[in-house]
Amino acid sequence: MLNSTQRLKIQLMTNGMAVSTGARAALSREAESRPLTLAEYASTSGIALELEGQIWVNAPIADHNPNFVAATPHRLEHRADEFWVCSGRDEVRARPVPVPAFHDQENDDGEPFTDYAVTHTDRVRISPIGGCSFACAFCDLPFKMRYRRKTIKGLVDAVRRALADEVLPARHVLISGGVPAGEDWEWQNQAYGAVAEAFPDVDVDVMMVPVPGLLDARRLRDLGIHGLSLNLELYDLERARRIMPRKAGIPRQHWLDFIEDAVDVFGPGRIRSLVLVGIEPLEETLKAVQALAERGCEPVLSPFRPDPATPMRDHPPPSVEVLAEVYERSVEITRRAGARLGPRCLPCMHNTLTFPEDAVDDGSAWPGS
Ligand code: SF4
């Protein structure tokens, strides 16, 4: 049974949040006129908050999601030097996460660091490929950015800058971004190795589609990669073929075999897979959770957030009731399978349907948590 703050997180994900004039002014003052958020991906378009009880949420705002954040009953307020999420007569103390100091800075080659890297809570995400050679209808990357290969030097420089950030220092790294075209597969693996080698004391994870021939779990482990996120997203094949045709073109058995093998190679707690909630029937989502959990993979429930730049901009986000049911039944499924929901890092839960009870805190909490 969800407590009231957990339920608030779910409500914020579904309805979004208004930001009062006072809260905007306070955030702007505290952040020296930095933007409210580095909205650069569908599921990280809002303001990241830590609510009471170490419950992290990325709350969509109308600035970036006018397509569904309208008459929301939730409002971020600032009073007496504290931030509160107010919902009618209910108030929950909140701590907004500032954007990093590097948000408007450039590297030695005059490129914005944010061309390479974005930090939202305590994890910096870098993207070796801009855009994507695939085109999933829920993802903004192929619709906002043209396909391009970046530079390995730029990636390493950006991680170094993010780890040393004065406002929001990153504690771990995720290498994600678009799927490389075939001619860039070897380069992509070199990029993985270069980042892992440059920062041997930092956990570096890889999020990528297990396209046959692109990823090799043993090679990635030997390069020093800490763990993998292999995102199944949807389970219903007919729907998957319509919404993410290139991903659905990879045989289901290959996905599951790759995931099972990766769990063997990397060990417990190192392999995750995002499952989108709210696009397909709930029972299909739960089948995905079951298939992943029984292979030792940690399913990550990712509430669908319609991005205005995508063909799915008018598809509504999942209701509070659907999210609550998927969450509660997924907890049961993973427990029965001897697994757990991911991610394990508390701040990384900001855009996932996960709570502190579900995962061990691996010590990577935001400073002051
Ligand atoms: S494969 Fe990944 S990055 Fe590419 S369009 Fe699909 S979800 Fe986006």
XYZ file of C-alpha atoms and ligand atoms in Angstrom:
377
model
C 0.000 0.000 0.000
C 1.458 3.336 -1.034
C 1.899 6.055 1.573
C 0.774 9.617 0.891
C 4.177 10.892 -0.332
C 4.601 7.901 -2.623
C 1.136 8.602 -3.993
C 2.088 12.257 -4.484
C 5.060 11.191 -6.592
C 2.736 9.215 -8.839
C 0.254 12.087 -9.023
C 3.038 14.476 -10.019
C 4.178 12.125 -12.767
C 0.647 11.926 -14.150
C -0.577 15.509 -13.684
C 2.595 17.541 -13.493
C 3.070 20.584 -11.311
C 2.627 24.332 -11.531
C 5.421 26.549 -10.247
C 4.361 29.648 -8.308
C 5.904 33.028 -9.089
C 7.610 32.978 -5.703
C 9.090 29.522 -6.301
C 10.337 30.573 -9.736
C 11.966 33.647 -8.265
C 13.538 31.653 -5.434
C 14.836 28.973 -7.812
C 16.223 31.598 -10.112
C 17.941 33.375 -7.198
C 19.381 30.172 -5.791
C 20.517 29.073 -9.201
C 21.858 32.433 -10.354
C 19.415 32.666 -13.235
C 19.959 29.113 -14.361
C 17.043 27.435 -16.123
C 14.537 25.519 -14.012
C 15.585 22.260 -15.619
C 17.765 20.892 -18.394
C 14.800 19.437 -20.251
C 16.473 17.383 -22.930
C 14.723 14.053 -22.914
C 11.102 12.934 -22.742
C 11.274 11.492 -19.232
C 13.503 14.194 -17.718
C 11.610 17.237 -18.943
C 10.461 18.431 -15.517
C 11.955 19.648 -12.265
C 13.692 16.985 -10.188
C 12.646 17.134 -6.540
C 13.515 15.227 -3.432
C 10.351 14.893 -1.353
C 10.229 13.929 2.314
C 11.324 10.339 2.901
C 13.977 10.428 0.147
C 11.307 10.082 -2.497
C 12.641 11.467 -5.750
C 10.461 12.618 -8.604
C 10.877 14.442 -11.882
C 7.722 16.566 -11.982
C 6.621 17.676 -15.460
C 5.878 21.397 -15.857
C 3.897 23.283 -18.488
C 7.053 25.049 -19.730
C 8.131 21.827 -21.399
C 4.976 19.697 -21.373
C 2.117 22.028 -22.332
C 0.630 18.979 -24.072
C -0.612 17.526 -20.769
C 0.313 19.742 -17.806
C -2.650 22.087 -17.632
C -5.055 22.285 -14.718
C -2.830 20.427 -12.303
C -3.822 20.481 -8.624
C -0.145 20.469 -7.553
C 1.955 23.600 -7.156
C 5.533 24.212 -6.086
C 5.616 27.020 -3.524
C 8.416 28.765 -1.677
C 7.864 30.024 1.885
C 10.255 30.883 4.683
C 13.271 29.604 2.791
C 11.696 26.226 2.071
C 10.028 24.668 -0.942
C 6.718 22.848 -0.667
C 4.547 20.886 -3.045
C 1.016 22.053 -2.227
C -2.015 20.036 -3.291
C -5.198 21.562 -1.913
C -4.643 21.581 1.857
C -1.830 19.052 1.757
C 1.778 20.196 1.800
C 4.942 18.155 1.416
C 8.409 19.581 1.910
C 10.497 19.399 -1.249
C 14.038 20.080 -2.324
C 14.394 21.051 -5.979
C 17.585 19.884 -7.634
C 19.452 22.729 -9.339
C 20.868 22.430 -12.821
C 24.639 21.963 -12.880
C 26.985 24.951 -13.128
C 28.321 23.650 -16.464
C 24.930 24.131 -18.125
C 26.077 27.238 -20.049
C 29.802 26.532 -20.271
C 31.899 25.373 -23.210
C 34.788 22.960 -23.563
C 38.204 23.917 -24.951
C 36.893 23.457 -28.488
C 34.097 25.956 -27.956
C 31.343 23.333 -27.810
C 28.679 23.474 -25.074
C 29.282 20.752 -22.491
C 25.557 20.012 -22.746
C 26.112 18.827 -26.320
C 27.713 15.841 -24.651
C 26.462 15.588 -21.100
C 23.509 16.327 -18.852
C 23.278 15.803 -15.087
C 19.825 15.642 -13.512
C 20.393 14.390 -9.979
C 23.640 12.597 -9.218
C 24.225 10.859 -12.548
C 25.709 12.406 -15.652
C 24.375 10.987 -18.879
C 26.514 11.276 -21.977
C 25.487 10.514 -25.540
C 28.146 9.395 -28.026
C 25.564 9.562 -30.817
C 23.289 12.538 -31.347
C 19.862 11.619 -32.718
C 19.340 7.907 -33.349
C 19.472 5.476 -36.246
C 16.186 4.063 -34.909
C 12.961 6.056 -34.512
C 10.672 5.014 -31.659
C 7.459 7.030 -31.586
C 7.700 7.849 -27.862
C 11.298 9.115 -27.944
C 12.235 12.680 -28.771
C 15.859 12.021 -29.799
C 15.251 11.149 -33.468
C 12.733 13.996 -33.806
C 14.848 16.739 -32.242
C 18.393 15.936 -33.308
C 19.968 14.847 -36.538
C 22.127 11.738 -36.440
C 25.768 12.518 -35.724
C 28.792 10.954 -34.110
C 30.390 13.113 -31.435
C 34.034 12.996 -30.343
C 35.504 10.746 -27.685
C 37.556 13.663 -26.372
C 34.385 15.727 -25.987
C 32.702 12.878 -24.076
C 35.614 12.410 -21.674
C 35.973 16.170 -21.129
C 32.273 16.482 -20.374
C 32.346 13.686 -17.796
C 35.373 15.247 -16.122
C 33.566 18.594 -15.959
C 30.377 17.009 -14.594
C 32.187 15.076 -11.861
C 33.798 18.320 -10.661
C 30.659 20.443 -10.901
C 30.430 22.995 -8.082
C 26.636 22.908 -7.884
C 25.635 19.382 -8.823
C 28.609 17.020 -8.858
C 27.920 13.766 -10.652
C 28.661 10.570 -8.763
C 28.205 8.066 -11.578
C 27.947 7.958 -15.349
C 25.444 6.589 -17.834
C 26.476 6.312 -21.471
C 23.283 6.244 -23.500
C 22.127 8.288 -26.489
C 20.926 6.996 -29.829
C 21.623 3.657 -31.467
C 24.677 3.967 -33.736
C 24.470 3.035 -37.405
C 26.430 -0.106 -38.354
C 29.536 1.793 -39.490
C 29.789 3.386 -36.015
C 29.477 0.235 -33.905
C 33.209 -0.241 -33.371
C 33.665 3.451 -32.613
C 30.846 3.263 -30.057
C 32.632 0.426 -28.256
C 35.845 2.457 -28.297
C 33.928 5.324 -26.693
C 32.663 2.998 -23.939
C 36.218 1.837 -23.261
C 37.694 5.347 -23.305
C 35.237 6.680 -20.725
C 35.580 3.653 -18.426
C 39.376 3.845 -18.662
C 39.468 7.600 -17.965
C 37.413 7.251 -14.764
C 38.339 3.921 -13.167
C 36.953 4.926 -9.742
C 33.520 5.913 -11.047
C 30.697 3.530 -11.954
C 30.066 3.801 -15.681
C 26.905 2.112 -16.966
C 25.817 1.627 -20.569
C 22.242 1.935 -21.806
C 21.872 0.537 -25.298
C 19.751 -1.731 -27.460
C 21.319 -5.194 -27.781
C 21.410 -5.072 -31.568
C 23.092 -8.324 -32.683
C 26.743 -7.476 -33.347
C 26.777 -4.119 -31.539
C 27.090 -5.144 -27.902
C 29.193 -7.905 -26.392
C 28.593 -8.310 -22.655
C 32.040 -9.827 -21.976
C 33.861 -7.134 -23.919
C 31.952 -4.416 -22.045
C 32.745 -5.989 -18.682
C 36.419 -6.268 -19.653
C 36.432 -2.620 -20.742
C 35.463 -1.723 -17.183
C 31.755 -1.050 -17.650
C 29.868 -1.396 -14.336
C 26.428 -2.454 -15.595
C 23.980 -2.388 -18.478
C 20.483 -1.076 -19.101
C 18.886 -3.092 -21.903
C 15.466 -1.567 -22.318
C 12.728 -3.896 -23.481
C 10.191 -0.994 -23.298
C 7.115 -2.881 -24.596
C 6.076 -6.529 -24.468
C 3.105 -6.734 -26.817
C 4.808 -7.477 -30.137
C 2.091 -6.177 -32.417
C 2.067 -2.802 -30.651
C 5.856 -2.776 -30.406
C 6.143 -3.236 -34.177
C 4.021 -0.140 -34.722
C 5.610 2.076 -32.071
C 9.266 0.993 -32.122
C 9.680 -1.018 -35.328
C 13.477 -1.260 -35.339
C 13.623 -2.415 -31.731
C 10.784 -4.856 -32.290
C 12.663 -6.206 -35.306
C 15.212 -7.735 -32.941
C 13.855 -11.183 -32.096
C 12.386 -11.368 -28.587
C 14.420 -14.479 -27.886
C 17.629 -12.581 -28.667
C 16.670 -9.826 -26.194
C 15.943 -12.282 -23.429
C 18.965 -14.486 -24.094
C 21.241 -11.434 -24.169
C 19.809 -10.180 -20.889
C 20.138 -13.588 -19.212
C 23.734 -13.925 -20.367
C 24.552 -10.356 -19.267
C 23.277 -11.152 -15.766
C 25.701 -14.094 -15.677
C 28.575 -11.975 -16.953
C 28.075 -8.898 -14.779
C 26.592 -10.502 -11.669
C 23.597 -9.576 -9.510
C 22.232 -6.036 -9.536
C 24.147 -4.888 -12.604
C 21.586 -5.473 -15.376
C 18.430 -3.363 -15.683
C 15.740 -3.024 -18.315
C 13.262 -0.173 -18.660
C 9.630 -1.086 -19.212
C 7.313 1.691 -20.346
C 4.073 1.960 -18.356
C 0.986 3.420 -19.977
C 1.332 2.560 -23.659
C 0.256 -1.068 -23.664
C -2.294 -2.927 -21.532
C -1.192 -3.350 -17.949
C -1.089 -7.138 -18.226
C 1.496 -6.892 -21.035
C 3.669 -4.632 -18.888
C 3.516 -7.203 -16.105
C 4.544 -9.967 -18.522
C 7.655 -7.920 -19.298
C 8.370 -7.519 -15.588
C 7.979 -11.289 -15.117
C 10.225 -12.171 -18.085
C 12.964 -9.854 -16.846
C 12.758 -10.743 -13.158
C 12.930 -14.479 -13.753
C 16.210 -13.915 -15.630
C 17.730 -12.009 -12.718
C 17.358 -8.643 -14.443
C 16.008 -5.669 -12.472
C 12.958 -4.205 -14.245
C 12.730 -0.405 -14.153
C 9.166 0.870 -14.450
C 9.231 3.991 -16.596
C 5.932 5.922 -16.724
C 5.248 7.057 -20.288
C 5.541 10.837 -20.606
C 4.295 12.240 -23.928
C 6.915 14.515 -25.437
C 5.573 17.401 -27.547
C 8.152 16.705 -30.291
C 7.037 13.118 -30.880
C 4.186 11.466 -32.781
C 2.807 10.346 -29.394
C 2.442 13.901 -28.066
C -1.336 13.513 -27.646
C -1.253 10.092 -26.004
C -2.141 10.716 -22.329
C 0.235 9.706 -19.537
C -0.885 6.714 -17.437
C -3.402 7.393 -14.690
C -2.523 7.335 -11.004
C -4.565 4.137 -10.623
C -2.712 2.333 -13.423
C 0.677 3.382 -12.068
C -0.223 2.307 -8.545
C -1.480 -1.088 -9.707
C 1.501 -1.742 -11.984
C 3.857 -0.787 -9.192
C 2.231 -2.952 -6.530
C 1.877 -6.007 -8.764
C 5.440 -5.587 -10.058
C 6.773 -5.582 -6.516
C 4.983 -8.897 -5.934
C 6.286 -10.388 -9.181
C 9.882 -9.391 -8.540
C 9.767 -10.626 -4.926
C 8.413 -13.996 -6.017
C 11.234 -14.232 -8.560
C 13.857 -13.289 -5.966
C 14.562 -10.039 -7.816
C 13.779 -6.366 -7.190
C 12.781 -3.300 -9.108
C 15.543 -0.981 -10.270
C 17.262 1.351 -10.207
C 19.165 0.887 -6.965
C 20.336 4.481 -6.720
C 17.774 6.667 -4.920
C 18.270 9.922 -6.901
C 18.071 7.944 -10.152
C 14.514 7.004 -9.150
C 13.383 10.536 -10.030
C 11.839 9.451 -13.347
C 10.997 5.857 -12.471
C 8.199 4.150 -10.570
C 10.378 3.035 -7.683
C 10.734 3.958 -4.015
C 13.510 3.665 -1.416
C 11.995 0.437 -0.038
C 12.591 -1.262 -3.378
C 16.303 -0.834 -3.652
C 19.413 -0.627 -1.568
C 20.983 2.796 -1.376
C 24.406 2.293 -2.836
C 25.716 5.470 -1.275
C 25.193 7.587 -4.332
C 22.661 9.989 -2.827
C 22.762 13.654 -3.697
C 24.923 15.693 -1.270
C 22.940 16.472 1.849
C 20.387 13.699 1.375
S 16.292 3.250 -29.852
Fe 16.377 4.425 -27.936
S 17.286 6.410 -28.464
Fe 16.657 5.423 -30.402
S 14.603 6.241 -30.797
Fe 14.326 4.306 -29.676
S 14.220 4.885 -27.481
Fe 15.076 6.662 -28.630
